[in-house]
């Protein structure tokens, strides 16, 4: 993962740092083109069409840059959530009791009983979810492995492992694992 994520983040940050420079260069080109076509003595209608087109392209490029930046932050948030949720779930299951008691110490004693029940239910649900995901991942591994051996396809163990591991990522992974 580090061979993919670290270069991606480095390239993405380089791109984001370079966006203002690219937009500045684009605006210089547009300004130069505007100045040059003024000397051509074009008819008023064509000049108006060119001005409108340049304005539209400028507005479109600014809108595109805003959408790219918004997408970049959304993607970064999604990736952070994608990494944090399984890690937090693992630690909640691994260190459930000490974590539960530390969380209970934050609340008043009279509220502690209902919060204790809520936390126990939460840990129980998380445990069931992880067990269910493990069951699905093992099933996916076995099905893909058997299917690939049956059709004599190359790399059955590697692809079955990828499909099984991909099954752990909610929603998107089952589709990716099937492909």
Coordinates of C-alpha atoms in Angstrom, one line a residue:
X1 CA 0.0 0.0 0.0
X2 CA 2.8 2.4 0.8
X3 CA 4.2 1.9 -2.7
X4 CA 0.9 3.3 -4.0
X5 CA -0.3 5.7 -1.4
X6 CA 3.0 7.6 -0.8
X7 CA 3.7 8.3 -4.5
X8 CA 0.1 9.2 -5.1
X9 CA 0.0 11.7 -2.2
X10 CA 3.4 13.2 -3.3
X11 CA 2.2 13.6 -6.9
X12 CA -1.2 15.0 -5.7
X13 CA 0.4 17.6 -3.5
X14 CA 2.8 18.5 -6.3
X15 CA -0.2 19.0 -8.6
X16 CA -2.1 21.0 -6.1
X17 CA 1.0 23.3 -5.5
X18 CA 1.4 23.7 -9.3
X19 CA -2.3 24.6 -10.0
X20 CA -1.8 28.3 -9.3
X21 CA 1.2 28.4 -11.6
X22 CA -0.7 26.6 -14.4
X23 CA -3.6 28.9 -14.1
X24 CA -1.3 31.9 -14.2
X25 CA 0.3 30.6 -17.4
X26 CA -3.1 29.9 -18.9
X27 CA -4.2 33.5 -18.1
X28 CA -1.0 34.9 -19.7
X29 CA -1.7 32.9 -22.9
X30 CA -5.3 34.2 -22.9
X31 CA -4.2 37.8 -22.3
X32 CA -1.6 37.5 -25.1
X33 CA -4.2 36.1 -27.5
X34 CA -6.6 38.9 -26.6
X35 CA -4.0 41.5 -27.3
X36 CA -2.9 40.0 -30.6
X37 CA -6.4 39.7 -32.1
X38 CA -7.1 43.4 -31.3
X39 CA -4.5 44.2 -34.0
X40 CA -6.1 42.1 -36.6
X41 CA -9.0 44.6 -37.2
X42 CA -11.7 41.8 -37.2
X43 CA -15.4 42.7 -37.6
X44 CA -17.3 43.5 -34.5
X45 CA -19.4 40.3 -34.5
X46 CA -16.3 38.1 -34.6
X47 CA -14.6 40.2 -31.9
X48 CA -17.7 39.8 -29.8
X49 CA -17.7 36.0 -30.3
X50 CA -14.0 35.7 -29.4
X51 CA -14.5 37.8 -26.3
X52 CA -17.5 35.7 -25.2
X53 CA -15.5 32.5 -25.9
X54 CA -12.5 33.7 -23.9
X55 CA -14.8 34.7 -21.0
X56 CA -16.5 31.3 -21.1
X57 CA -13.2 29.5 -21.1
X58 CA -11.9 31.5 -18.2
X59 CA -15.1 30.9 -16.2
X60 CA -15.0 27.3 -17.0
X61 CA -11.3 26.9 -16.0
X62 CA -12.0 28.6 -12.7
X63 CA -15.1 26.4 -12.1
X64 CA -13.1 23.4 -13.0
X65 CA -10.3 24.3 -10.6
X66 CA -12.8 24.8 -7.8
X67 CA -14.4 21.4 -8.5
X68 CA -11.0 19.7 -8.6
X69 CA -10.0 21.2 -5.3
X70 CA -13.4 20.2 -3.8
X71 CA -13.0 16.7 -5.2
X72 CA -9.4 16.4 -3.9
X73 CA -10.5 17.3 -0.3
X74 CA -13.5 14.9 -0.6
X75 CA -11.2 12.1 -1.8
X76 CA -8.7 12.8 1.0
X77 CA -11.5 12.7 3.6
X78 CA -12.9 9.4 2.1
X79 CA -9.4 7.8 2.1
X80 CA -8.9 8.9 5.7
X81 CA -12.2 7.4 6.7
X82 CA -11.4 4.3 4.7
X83 CA -8.2 3.8 6.7
X84 CA -9.4 5.0 10.1
X85 CA -12.7 3.0 10.5
X86 CA -11.1 -0.5 10.2
X87 CA -8.2 0.6 12.5
X88 CA -10.5 2.0 15.1
X89 CA -12.8 -1.0 14.9
X90 CA -9.9 -3.3 15.4
X91 CA -8.7 -1.5 18.5
X92 CA -12.2 -1.2 19.9
X93 CA -12.5 -5.0 19.6
X94 CA -9.0 -5.7 20.8
X95 CA -9.0 -3.4 23.8
X96 CA -12.8 -3.3 24.3
X97 CA -13.0 -3.6 28.1
X98 CA -10.3 -1.1 29.1
X99 CA -11.6 1.3 26.4
X100 CA -15.1 0.9 27.6
X101 CA -14.2 1.7 31.2
X102 CA -12.1 4.8 30.1
X103 CA -15.1 6.0 28.1
X104 CA -17.4 5.4 31.1
X105 CA -15.1 7.5 33.4
X106 CA -16.0 10.5 31.2
X107 CA -19.6 10.4 32.3
X108 CA -21.5 10.9 35.6
X109 CA -22.1 7.8 37.7
X110 CA -25.9 7.9 37.2
X111 CA -25.6 7.9 33.4
X112 CA -22.9 5.2 33.6
X113 CA -25.3 2.3 33.6
X114 CA -27.2 3.3 30.4
X115 CA -23.9 4.2 28.7
X116 CA -22.4 0.9 29.8
X117 CA -25.3 -1.0 28.1
X118 CA -24.9 1.2 25.0
X119 CA -21.2 0.5 24.8
X120 CA -21.6 -3.2 25.3
X121 CA -24.2 -3.3 22.5
X122 CA -21.9 -1.3 20.3
X123 CA -19.0 -3.7 20.9
X124 CA -21.3 -6.7 20.4
X125 CA -22.5 -5.2 17.1
X126 CA -18.9 -4.5 15.9
X127 CA -17.8 -7.9 16.8
X128 CA -20.7 -9.4 14.8
X129 CA -19.9 -7.1 11.9
X130 CA -16.2 -8.1 11.9
X131 CA -17.1 -11.8 12.1
X132 CA -19.6 -11.5 9.3
X133 CA -17.0 -9.7 7.1
X134 CA -14.5 -12.4 7.9
X135 CA -17.0 -15.1 6.9
X136 CA -17.8 -13.2 3.6
X137 CA -14.1 -12.8 2.9
X138 CA -13.3 -16.5 3.4
X139 CA -16.3 -17.5 1.3
X140 CA -15.1 -15.1 -1.5
X141 CA -11.6 -16.5 -1.3
X142 CA -12.9 -20.1 -1.5
X143 CA -15.3 -19.5 -4.3
X144 CA -12.8 -17.5 -6.4
X145 CA -10.1 -20.1 -5.8
X146 CA -12.3 -23.0 -6.7
X147 CA -13.6 -21.2 -9.8
X148 CA -10.2 -20.3 -11.0
X149 CA -8.9 -23.9 -10.5
X150 CA -12.0 -25.3 -12.3
X151 CA -11.3 -23.1 -15.3
X152 CA -7.6 -23.6 -15.1
X153 CA -6.9 -19.8 -15.0
X154 CA -3.5 -18.4 -14.0
X155 CA -2.6 -17.1 -10.5
X156 CA -5.7 -18.6 -8.7
X157 CA -4.2 -18.2 -5.2
X158 CA -3.1 -14.6 -5.7
X159 CA -6.4 -13.5 -7.3
X160 CA -8.4 -15.4 -4.7
X161 CA -6.4 -13.7 -1.9
X162 CA -7.0 -10.3 -3.5
X163 CA -10.7 -11.0 -3.8
X164 CA -10.9 -12.2 -0.2
X165 CA -9.0 -9.2 1.1
X166 CA -11.1 -6.8 -1.0
X167 CA -14.2 -8.2 0.5
X168 CA -13.3 -6.4 3.7
X169 CA -13.8 -3.0 2.2
X170 CA -17.5 -2.2 2.5
X171 CA -19.7 -1.5 -0.6
X172 CA -17.0 -0.9 -3.2
X173 CA -14.8 -3.9 -2.6
X174 CA -17.2 -6.7 -3.3
X175 CA -17.7 -5.2 -6.8
X176 CA -13.9 -4.8 -7.3
X177 CA -13.3 -8.3 -5.9
X178 CA -15.8 -9.8 -8.3
X179 CA -14.1 -8.1 -11.3

